[in-house]
PDB file of C-alpha atoms in Angstrom:
ATOM      1  CA  UNK K 164      97.729  71.204 -19.478  1.00 55.00           C
ATOM      2  CA  UNK K 165     101.159  69.848 -18.750  1.00 59.00           C
ATOM      3  CA  UNK K 166     104.209  72.039 -18.856  1.00 64.00           C
ATOM      4  CA  UNK K 167     102.324  75.305 -18.894  1.00 71.00           C
ATOM      5  CA  UNK K 168     104.778  78.005 -18.060  1.00 79.00           C
ATOM      6  CA  UNK K 169     104.137  81.494 -16.767  1.00 81.00           C
ATOM      7  CA  UNK K 170     105.674  82.824 -19.950  1.00 80.00           C
ATOM      8  CA  UNK K 171     103.110  80.994 -22.036  1.00 82.00           C
ATOM      9  CA  UNK K 172     100.224  82.182 -19.885  1.00 85.00           C
ATOM     10  CA  UNK K 173     101.504  85.739 -20.229  1.00 86.00           C
ATOM     11  CA  UNK K 174     101.800  85.451 -24.019  1.00 86.00           C
ATOM     12  CA  UNK K 175      98.311  83.944 -24.364  1.00 88.00           C
ATOM     13  CA  UNK K 176      96.833  86.601 -22.128  1.00 90.00           C
ATOM     14  CA  UNK K 177      98.598  89.338 -24.036  1.00 90.00           C
ATOM     15  CA  UNK K 178      97.373  88.062 -27.408  1.00 90.00           C
ATOM     16  CA  UNK K 179      93.809  87.706 -26.134  1.00 92.00           C
ATOM     17  CA  UNK K 180      93.923  91.202 -24.676  1.00 93.00           C
ATOM     18  CA  UNK K 181      95.204  92.711 -27.918  1.00 92.00           C
ATOM     19  CA  UNK K 182      92.530  90.846 -29.893  1.00 91.00           C
ATOM     20  CA  UNK K 183      89.858  92.176 -27.527  1.00 90.00           C
ATOM     21  CA  UNK K 184      91.165  95.724 -27.809  1.00 90.00           C
ATOM     22  CA  UNK K 185      90.975  95.436 -31.600  1.00 89.00           C
ATOM     23  CA  UNK K 186      87.459  94.106 -31.197  1.00 84.00           C
ATOM     24  CA  UNK K 187      86.600  97.145 -29.092  1.00 84.00           C
ATOM     25  CA  UNK K 188      88.156  99.546 -31.608  1.00 87.00           C
ATOM     26  CA  UNK K 189      86.042  98.146 -34.427  1.00 82.00           C
ATOM     27  CA  UNK K 190      83.018  98.311 -32.144  1.00 79.00           C
ATOM     28  CA  UNK K 191      83.684 102.055 -31.925  1.00 83.00           C
ATOM     29  CA  UNK K 192      83.907 102.448 -35.717  1.00 80.00           C
ATOM     30  CA  UNK K 193      80.356 102.766 -36.992  1.00 76.00           C
ATOM     31  CA  UNK K 194      80.355 101.026 -40.364  1.00 76.00           C
ATOM     32  CA  UNK K 195      76.851  99.636 -40.001  1.00 72.00           C
ATOM     33  CA  UNK K 196      75.463 102.248 -42.369  1.00 75.00           C
ATOM     34  CA  UNK K 197      76.611 100.074 -45.297  1.00 76.00           C
ATOM     35  CA  UNK K 198      74.589  97.100 -44.087  1.00 74.00           C
ATOM     36  CA  UNK K 199      73.781  95.843 -40.594  1.00 74.00           C
ATOM     37  CA  UNK K 200      76.695  93.953 -39.115  1.00 73.00           C
ATOM     38  CA  UNK K 201      79.429  95.384 -41.338  1.00 83.00           C
ATOM     39  CA  UNK K 202      82.666  95.745 -39.443  1.00 83.00           C
ATOM     40  CA  UNK K 203      86.344  95.963 -40.161  1.00 86.00           C
ATOM     41  CA  UNK K 204      87.284  92.601 -38.670  1.00 85.00           C
ATOM     42  CA  UNK K 205      90.282  94.020 -36.851  1.00 88.00           C
ATOM     43  CA  UNK K 206      89.872  91.432 -34.101  1.00 86.00           C
ATOM     44  CA  UNK K 207      90.651  88.879 -36.754  1.00 88.00           C
ATOM     45  CA  UNK K 208      94.067  90.444 -37.230  1.00 91.00           C
ATOM     46  CA  UNK K 209      95.551  88.567 -34.262  1.00 91.00           C
ATOM     47  CA  UNK K 210      94.001  85.350 -35.459  1.00 92.00           C
ATOM     48  CA  UNK K 211      95.395  85.812 -38.960  1.00 93.00           C
ATOM     49  CA  UNK K 212      98.761  86.755 -37.491  1.00 92.00           C
ATOM     50  CA  UNK K 213      98.910  83.514 -35.504  1.00 91.00           C
ATOM     51  CA  UNK K 214      97.809  81.498 -38.532  1.00 91.00           C
ATOM     52  CA  UNK K 215     100.625  83.005 -40.570  1.00 90.00           C
ATOM     53  CA  UNK K 216     103.053  82.107 -37.769  1.00 88.00           C
ATOM     54  CA  UNK K 217     101.818  78.473 -37.935  1.00 87.00           C
ATOM     55  CA  UNK K 218     100.291  78.605 -34.448  1.00 86.00           C
ATOM     56  CA  UNK K 219      97.121  76.907 -35.637  1.00 87.00           C
ATOM     57  CA  UNK K 220      95.686  75.705 -32.322  1.00 88.00           C
ATOM     58  CA  UNK K 221      96.513  78.988 -30.699  1.00 88.00           C
ATOM     59  CA  UNK K 222      94.702  80.910 -33.446  1.00 91.00           C
ATOM     60  CA  UNK K 223      91.493  78.941 -32.916  1.00 92.00           C
ATOM     61  CA  UNK K 224      91.793  78.987 -29.122  1.00 92.00           C
ATOM     62  CA  UNK K 225      92.492  82.706 -28.808  1.00 92.00           C
ATOM     63  CA  UNK K 226      89.682  83.504 -31.218  1.00 92.00           C
ATOM     64  CA  UNK K 227      87.143  81.467 -29.219  1.00 93.00           C
ATOM     65  CA  UNK K 228      88.291  82.963 -25.890  1.00 93.00           C
ATOM     66  CA  UNK K 229      88.246  86.451 -27.393  1.00 91.00           C
ATOM     67  CA  UNK K 230      84.680  86.014 -28.720  1.00 90.00           C
ATOM     68  CA  UNK K 231      83.416  84.597 -25.404  1.00 90.00           C
ATOM     69  CA  UNK K 232      85.001  87.381 -23.364  1.00 89.00           C
ATOM     70  CA  UNK K 233      83.843  90.140 -25.742  1.00 85.00           C
ATOM     71  CA  UNK K 234      80.328  88.727 -25.624  1.00 85.00           C
ATOM     72  CA  UNK K 235      80.491  88.864 -21.834  1.00 85.00           C
ATOM     73  CA  UNK K 236      81.477  92.531 -21.995  1.00 83.00           C
ATOM     74  CA  UNK K 237      79.610  94.057 -24.923  1.00 76.00           C
ATOM     75  CA  UNK K 238      77.202  91.648 -26.529  1.00 71.00           C
ATOM     76  CA  UNK K 239      74.108  89.574 -25.859  1.00 75.00           C
ATOM     77  CA  UNK K 240      73.789  85.763 -25.878  1.00 76.00           C
ATOM     78  CA  UNK K 241      72.005  86.152 -29.192  1.00 76.00           C
ATOM     79  CA  UNK K 242      74.910  87.866 -30.932  1.00 80.00           C
ATOM     80  CA  UNK K 243      77.285  85.371 -29.304  1.00 87.00           C
ATOM     81  CA  UNK K 244      75.631  82.649 -31.387  1.00 86.00           C
ATOM     82  CA  UNK K 245      76.498  84.592 -34.549  1.00 84.00           C
ATOM     83  CA  UNK K 246      80.044  85.538 -33.696  1.00 87.00           C
ATOM     84  CA  UNK K 247      81.019  82.177 -32.237  1.00 91.00           C
ATOM     85  CA  UNK K 248      79.852  79.995 -35.136  1.00 93.00           C
ATOM     86  CA  UNK K 249      81.221  82.405 -37.743  1.00 92.00           C
ATOM     87  CA  UNK K 250      84.466  82.852 -35.807  1.00 92.00           C
ATOM     88  CA  UNK K 251      85.146  79.124 -35.513  1.00 94.00           C
ATOM     89  CA  UNK K 252      84.241  78.345 -39.121  1.00 94.00           C
ATOM     90  CA  UNK K 253      86.270  81.182 -40.584  1.00 94.00           C
ATOM     91  CA  UNK K 254      89.380  80.135 -38.629  1.00 94.00           C
ATOM     92  CA  UNK K 255      89.004  76.529 -39.750  1.00 94.00           C
ATOM     93  CA  UNK K 256      88.620  77.574 -43.388  1.00 95.00           C
ATOM     94  CA  UNK K 257      91.589  79.954 -43.123  1.00 94.00           C
ATOM     95  CA  UNK K 258      93.675  77.071 -41.770  1.00 93.00           C
ATOM     96  CA  UNK K 259      92.682  75.062 -44.840  1.00 92.00           C
ATOM     97  CA  UNK K 260      93.396  78.004 -47.145  1.00 92.00           C
ATOM     98  CA  UNK K 261      96.856  78.268 -45.619  1.00 90.00           C
ATOM     99  CA  UNK K 262      97.725  74.840 -47.013  1.00 90.00           C
ATOM    100  CA  UNK K 263      97.697  76.354 -50.502  1.00 88.00           C
ATOM    101  CA  UNK K 264     101.132  77.841 -50.873  1.00 86.00           C
ATOM    102  CA  UNK K 265     100.052  80.055 -53.743  1.00 88.00           C
ATOM    103  CA  UNK K 266      97.789  82.110 -51.479  1.00 90.00           C
ATOM    104  CA  UNK K 267      99.104  85.330 -49.973  1.00 90.00           C
ATOM    105  CA  UNK K 268      98.160  86.841 -46.618  1.00 92.00           C
ATOM    106  CA  UNK K 269      95.496  88.959 -48.307  1.00 93.00           C
ATOM    107  CA  UNK K 270      94.003  85.881 -49.968  1.00 93.00           C
ATOM    108  CA  UNK K 271      93.697  83.949 -46.699  1.00 93.00           C
ATOM    109  CA  UNK K 272      92.113  86.980 -45.051  1.00 94.00           C
ATOM    110  CA  UNK K 273      89.586  87.514 -47.858  1.00 94.00           C
ATOM    111  CA  UNK K 274      88.588  83.837 -47.844  1.00 94.00           C
ATOM    112  CA  UNK K 275      88.135  83.991 -44.064  1.00 94.00           C
ATOM    113  CA  UNK K 276      85.997  87.105 -44.278  1.00 94.00           C
ATOM    114  CA  UNK K 277      83.788  85.632 -47.014  1.00 94.00           C
ATOM    115  CA  UNK K 278      83.242  82.457 -44.951  1.00 95.00           C
ATOM    116  CA  UNK K 279      82.518  84.590 -41.894  1.00 93.00           C
ATOM    117  CA  UNK K 280      79.787  86.468 -43.753  1.00 92.00           C
ATOM    118  CA  UNK K 281      78.288  83.289 -45.206  1.00 92.00           C
ATOM    119  CA  UNK K 282      78.123  81.499 -41.860  1.00 93.00           C
ATOM    120  CA  UNK K 283      76.587  84.525 -40.163  1.00 90.00           C
ATOM    121  CA  UNK K 284      73.909  84.724 -42.831  1.00 89.00           C
ATOM    122  CA  UNK K 285      73.180  81.004 -42.535  1.00 91.00           C
ATOM    123  CA  UNK K 286      72.700  81.437 -38.773  1.00 91.00           C
ATOM    124  CA  UNK K 287      70.599  84.558 -39.402  1.00 88.00           C
ATOM    125  CA  UNK K 288      68.535  82.604 -41.911  1.00 87.00           C
ATOM    126  CA  UNK K 289      67.498  80.218 -39.127  1.00 87.00           C
ATOM    127  CA  UNK K 290      66.882  82.887 -36.521  1.00 85.00           C
ATOM    128  CA  UNK K 291      65.426  85.751 -38.570  1.00 80.00           C
ATOM    129  CA  UNK K 292      64.159  84.261 -41.822  1.00 76.00           C
ATOM    130  CA  UNK K 293      65.178  84.261 -45.461  1.00 74.00           C
ATOM    131  CA  UNK K 294      65.061  88.029 -45.863  1.00 74.00           C
ATOM    132  CA  UNK K 295      68.624  88.310 -44.571  1.00 79.00           C
ATOM    133  CA  UNK K 296      70.105  87.003 -47.864  1.00 82.00           C
ATOM    134  CA  UNK K 297      69.307  90.414 -49.264  1.00 80.00           C
ATOM    135  CA  UNK K 298      72.396  91.677 -47.399  1.00 83.00           C
ATOM    136  CA  UNK K 299      74.777  89.086 -48.854  1.00 87.00           C
ATOM    137  CA  UNK K 300      76.153  91.191 -51.752  1.00 87.00           C
ATOM    138  CA  UNK K 301      76.775  94.183 -49.470  1.00 87.00           C
ATOM    139  CA  UNK K 302      78.356  92.072 -46.753  1.00 89.00           C
ATOM    140  CA  UNK K 303      80.538  90.158 -49.223  1.00 91.00           C
ATOM    141  CA  UNK K 304      81.805  93.285 -50.988  1.00 90.00           C
ATOM    142  CA  UNK K 305      82.451  95.186 -47.761  1.00 90.00           C
ATOM    143  CA  UNK K 306      83.983  92.045 -46.267  1.00 91.00           C
ATOM    144  CA  UNK K 307      86.363  91.661 -49.204  1.00 92.00           C
ATOM    145  CA  UNK K 308      87.614  95.222 -48.849  1.00 92.00           C
ATOM    146  CA  UNK K 309      87.955  94.853 -45.072  1.00 92.00           C
ATOM    147  CA  UNK K 310      89.555  91.431 -45.442  1.00 93.00           C
ATOM    148  CA  UNK K 311      92.146  92.754 -47.898  1.00 93.00           C
ATOM    149  CA  UNK K 312      92.910  95.650 -45.521  1.00 93.00           C
ATOM    150  CA  UNK K 313      93.335  93.334 -42.543  1.00 93.00           C
ATOM    151  CA  UNK K 314      95.480  91.006 -44.638  1.00 93.00           C
ATOM    152  CA  UNK K 315      97.769  93.888 -45.634  1.00 93.00           C
ATOM    153  CA  UNK K 316      97.935  95.037 -41.992  1.00 93.00           C
ATOM    154  CA  UNK K 317      98.828  91.520 -40.910  1.00 93.00           C
ATOM    155  CA  UNK K 318     101.615  91.397 -43.493  1.00 92.00           C
ATOM    156  CA  UNK K 319     103.038  94.650 -42.116  1.00 92.00           C
ATOM    157  CA  UNK K 320     102.725  93.281 -38.586  1.00 90.00           C
ATOM    158  CA  UNK K 321     104.512  90.057 -39.562  1.00 90.00           C
ATOM    159  CA  UNK K 322     107.343  92.102 -41.050  1.00 89.00           C
ATOM    160  CA  UNK K 323     107.666  94.403 -38.037  1.00 89.00           C
ATOM    161  CA  UNK K 324     107.676  91.596 -35.508  1.00 87.00           C
ATOM    162  CA  UNK K 325     109.896  89.286 -37.571  1.00 83.00           C
ATOM    163  CA  UNK K 326     112.845  89.742 -35.240  1.00 82.00           C
ATOM    164  CA  UNK K 327     111.022  89.126 -31.999  1.00 80.00           C
ATOM    165  CA  UNK K 328     108.680  86.254 -32.867  1.00 78.00           C
ATOM    166  CA  UNK K 329     111.496  83.721 -32.721  1.00 74.00           C
ATOM    167  CA  UNK K 330     112.261  84.670 -29.115  1.00 70.00           C
ATOM    168  CA  UNK K 331     108.653  84.450 -28.000  1.00 69.00           C
ATOM    169  CA  UNK K 332     107.616  81.063 -26.723  1.00 64.00           C
ATOM    170  CA  UNK K 333     104.189  80.519 -28.226  1.00 65.00           C
ATOM    171  CA  UNK K 334     103.636  76.907 -27.337  1.00 58.00           C
TER     172      UNK K 334
ATOM    173  CA  UNK R   6     106.729  80.345 -42.973  1.00 53.00           C
ATOM    174  CA  UNK R   7     107.360  82.978 -45.581  1.00 67.00           C
ATOM    175  CA  UNK R   8     104.257  84.345 -47.205  1.00 77.00           C
ATOM    176  CA  UNK R   9     103.787  86.953 -49.840  1.00 82.00           C
ATOM    177  CA  UNK R  10     101.440  89.869 -49.289  1.00 81.00           C
ATOM    178  CA  UNK R  11      99.276  89.296 -52.318  1.00 83.00           C
ATOM    179  CA  UNK R  12      99.450  86.845 -55.204  1.00 84.00           C
ATOM    180  CA  UNK R  13      97.688  86.378 -58.527  1.00 87.00           C
ATOM    181  CA  UNK R  14      95.415  83.781 -56.915  1.00 87.00           C
ATOM    182  CA  UNK R  15      94.472  86.330 -54.236  1.00 87.00           C
ATOM    183  CA  UNK R  16      93.430  88.837 -56.887  1.00 90.00           C
ATOM    184  CA  UNK R  17      91.462  86.077 -58.627  1.00 91.00           C
ATOM    185  CA  UNK R  18      89.663  85.272 -55.356  1.00 90.00           C
ATOM    186  CA  UNK R  19      88.834  88.936 -54.770  1.00 90.00           C
ATOM    187  CA  UNK R  20      87.508  89.331 -58.313  1.00 92.00           C
ATOM    188  CA  UNK R  21      85.498  86.116 -57.940  1.00 91.00           C
ATOM    189  CA  UNK R  22      83.883  87.220 -54.675  1.00 90.00           C
ATOM    190  CA  UNK R  23      82.988  90.662 -56.042  1.00 89.00           C
ATOM    191  CA  UNK R  24      81.595  89.234 -59.301  1.00 91.00           C
ATOM    192  CA  UNK R  25      79.675  86.614 -57.318  1.00 89.00           C
ATOM    193  CA  UNK R  26      78.050  89.253 -55.133  1.00 87.00           C
ATOM    194  CA  UNK R  27      77.227  91.367 -58.197  1.00 86.00           C
ATOM    195  CA  UNK R  28      75.563  88.425 -59.953  1.00 87.00           C
ATOM    196  CA  UNK R  29      73.803  87.466 -56.736  1.00 84.00           C
ATOM    197  CA  UNK R  30      72.420  90.966 -56.251  1.00 79.00           C
ATOM    198  CA  UNK R  31      71.346  91.191 -59.907  1.00 80.00           C
ATOM    199  CA  UNK R  32      69.425  87.912 -59.680  1.00 76.00           C
ATOM    200  CA  UNK R  33      68.007  89.097 -56.382  1.00 71.00           C
ATOM    201  CA  UNK R  34      66.724  92.407 -57.694  1.00 68.00           C
ATOM    202  CA  UNK R  35      65.468  91.087 -61.022  1.00 69.00           C
ATOM    203  CA  UNK R  36      62.745  88.917 -59.553  1.00 72.00           C
ATOM    204  CA  UNK R  37      62.282  90.425 -56.160  1.00 74.00           C
ATOM    205  CA  UNK R  38      59.355  92.804 -56.011  1.00 77.00           C
ATOM    206  CA  UNK R  39      59.632  95.903 -53.896  1.00 82.00           C
ATOM    207  CA  UNK R  40      56.068  97.025 -53.396  1.00 86.00           C
ATOM    208  CA  UNK R  41      52.693  95.315 -53.139  1.00 88.00           C
ATOM    209  CA  UNK R  42      49.670  97.099 -54.543  1.00 89.00           C
ATOM    210  CA  UNK R  43      46.442  96.263 -52.802  1.00 89.00           C
ATOM    211  CA  UNK R  44      43.326  97.267 -54.687  1.00 88.00           C
ATOM    212  CA  UNK R  45      39.618  96.682 -54.257  1.00 87.00           C
ATOM    213  CA  UNK R  46      37.325  97.081 -57.237  1.00 85.00           C
ATOM    214  CA  UNK R  47      40.298  98.418 -59.259  1.00 82.00           C
ATOM    215  CA  UNK R  48      40.807 101.253 -56.784  1.00 85.00           C
ATOM    216  CA  UNK R  49      44.255 101.223 -55.185  1.00 87.00           C
ATOM    217  CA  UNK R  50      43.835 100.999 -51.432  1.00 86.00           C
ATOM    218  CA  UNK R  51      47.402 100.562 -50.235  1.00 87.00           C
ATOM    219  CA  UNK R  52      50.909 100.467 -51.603  1.00 88.00           C
ATOM    220  CA  UNK R  53      52.837  98.393 -49.114  1.00 88.00           C
ATOM    221  CA  UNK R  54      56.645  98.225 -49.329  1.00 87.00           C
ATOM    222  CA  UNK R  55      57.745  94.624 -48.847  1.00 85.00           C
ATOM    223  CA  UNK R  56      60.716  95.671 -46.752  1.00 84.00           C
ATOM    224  CA  UNK R  57      58.553  96.901 -43.881  1.00 84.00           C
ATOM    225  CA  UNK R  58      56.673  94.419 -41.737  1.00 88.00           C
ATOM    226  CA  UNK R  59      53.071  95.598 -41.494  1.00 87.00           C
ATOM    227  CA  UNK R  60      49.597  94.330 -40.942  1.00 89.00           C
ATOM    228  CA  UNK R  61      46.457  95.768 -42.530  1.00 87.00           C
ATOM    229  CA  UNK R  62      42.853  94.792 -42.353  1.00 89.00           C
ATOM    230  CA  UNK R  63      40.790  95.746 -45.367  1.00 87.00           C
ATOM    231  CA  UNK R  64      37.108  95.934 -44.636  1.00 87.00           C
ATOM    232  CA  UNK R  65      34.647  96.508 -47.459  1.00 85.00           C
ATOM    233  CA  UNK R  66      30.986  95.888 -48.018  1.00 84.00           C
ATOM    234  CA  UNK R  67      31.897  92.347 -49.090  1.00 84.00           C
ATOM    235  CA  UNK R  68      33.816  91.412 -45.924  1.00 86.00           C
ATOM    236  CA  UNK R  69      37.323  91.684 -44.523  1.00 89.00           C
ATOM    237  CA  UNK R  70      40.822  90.526 -45.519  1.00 88.00           C
ATOM    238  CA  UNK R  71      43.634  90.604 -43.026  1.00 90.00           C
ATOM    239  CA  UNK R  72      46.884  91.240 -44.927  1.00 90.00           C
ATOM    240  CA  UNK R  73      50.326  90.826 -43.458  1.00 91.00           C
ATOM    241  CA  UNK R  74      53.778  91.783 -44.780  1.00 90.00           C
ATOM    242  CA  UNK R  75      56.515  89.824 -43.079  1.00 88.00           C
ATOM    243  CA  UNK R  76      60.136  89.069 -44.035  1.00 84.00           C
ATOM    244  CA  UNK R  77      59.701  90.563 -47.508  1.00 83.00           C
ATOM    245  CA  UNK R  78      56.587  88.546 -48.329  1.00 87.00           C
ATOM    246  CA  UNK R  79      52.949  89.532 -48.424  1.00 90.00           C
ATOM    247  CA  UNK R  80      50.138  87.161 -47.635  1.00 90.00           C
ATOM    248  CA  UNK R  81      46.505  87.131 -46.575  1.00 90.00           C
ATOM    249  CA  UNK R  82      46.377  85.928 -43.000  1.00 89.00           C
ATOM    250  CA  UNK R  83      42.647  85.492 -42.698  1.00 87.00           C
ATOM    251  CA  UNK R  84      39.474  86.484 -44.510  1.00 87.00           C
ATOM    252  CA  UNK R  85      35.753  85.825 -44.238  1.00 88.00           C
ATOM    253  CA  UNK R  86      35.274  85.046 -47.906  1.00 83.00           C
ATOM    254  CA  UNK R  87      33.555  81.790 -48.797  1.00 82.00           C
ATOM    255  CA  UNK R  88      36.408  79.938 -50.494  1.00 81.00           C
ATOM    256  CA  UNK R  89      39.544  81.195 -48.694  1.00 82.00           C
ATOM    257  CA  UNK R  90      41.654  80.902 -51.849  1.00 85.00           C
ATOM    258  CA  UNK R  91      43.477  84.111 -50.978  1.00 85.00           C
ATOM    259  CA  UNK R  92      44.586  82.662 -47.636  1.00 88.00           C
ATOM    260  CA  UNK R  93      45.677  79.327 -49.084  1.00 86.00           C
ATOM    261  CA  UNK R  94      47.751  81.143 -51.738  1.00 85.00           C
ATOM    262  CA  UNK R  95      50.403  81.791 -49.085  1.00 85.00           C
ATOM    263  CA  UNK R  96      53.145  84.416 -49.232  1.00 87.00           C
ATOM    264  CA  UNK R  97      54.310  86.037 -52.485  1.00 87.00           C
ATOM    265  CA  UNK R  98      57.298  88.293 -53.201  1.00 84.00           C
ATOM    266  CA  UNK R  99      58.195  87.948 -56.896  1.00 83.00           C
ATOM    267  CA  UNK R 100      57.385  90.573 -59.498  1.00 80.00           C
ATOM    268  CA  UNK R 101      54.096  89.919 -61.252  1.00 78.00           C
ATOM    269  CA  UNK R 102      52.748  87.485 -58.685  1.00 83.00           C
ATOM    270  CA  UNK R 103      49.314  88.225 -57.319  1.00 85.00           C
ATOM    271  CA  UNK R 104      46.787  87.177 -54.745  1.00 88.00           C
ATOM    272  CA  UNK R 105      43.198  87.484 -55.864  1.00 87.00           C
ATOM    273  CA  UNK R 106      40.139  87.332 -53.652  1.00 86.00           C
ATOM    274  CA  UNK R 107      37.253  87.204 -56.083  1.00 85.00           C
ATOM    275  CA  UNK R 108      34.380  87.302 -53.580  1.00 86.00           C
ATOM    276  CA  UNK R 109      35.805  90.533 -52.086  1.00 86.00           C
ATOM    277  CA  UNK R 110      37.017  91.909 -55.445  1.00 85.00           C
ATOM    278  CA  UNK R 111      40.442  92.395 -53.887  1.00 87.00           C
ATOM    279  CA  UNK R 112      43.745  92.040 -55.747  1.00 88.00           C
ATOM    280  CA  UNK R 113      47.247  92.162 -54.344  1.00 89.00           C
ATOM    281  CA  UNK R 114      49.891  92.573 -57.006  1.00 87.00           C
ATOM    282  CA  UNK R 115      53.672  92.716 -56.646  1.00 87.00           C
ATOM    283  CA  UNK R 116      55.400  95.464 -58.609  1.00 82.00           C
TER     284      UNK R 116
END
């Protein structure tokens, strides 16, 4: 915790707040008619953005804080178990995927979304039984579309903020 | 770090994931039964969808069988037949599988 400046605290707070707002926006979009638990994954946009900016620790940290705070506001302890495990695993896998230079932003995002769905179903398998695997094809297909969308959005965001990111002190 | 929006590998990953989920769903629906037909003496008593958790007790002149549908599987929970084979059969969910209780002339078949 040494050398933690007010600027850094402000940036971290801002990023967490934006991630939570995105989380709230996707909470308002009812996509659950496709399969239970389908969502856009907009909250992941900030995480992906930070990964693409090489702020690896920040990506994981902000994602965990965002999930904990959102759970405090909207969710139950039960759904926290799902979102936290899936959130952590998908970030870790996206960080690995980033090492492959031949992957684009969309690719990293799609891999992250697929891992997210898998981990959630594994957790659901233990808490609700094997019947949940029935949803895997729906979740994977919807997740791929959503992941590609978020990846494209992130690419646009990276382009738009290209000129200011170098002035922002991330860490 | 400069990253491209989408690369050939990305498209390959997307295609792989979609094909994987297609194959997964095909293998899932090929074997997975959707409805369980419960009949006594060749008369259909119930048609229970496996997707809905239910519990039914079938009482006939021979005795009773307590049937339960849970998590996509159907099983006989308890019965007062003499051998209890139907209970020990456990849960079934694949097409063509059946639970037979000979003493009560009851058959559960997955369609």
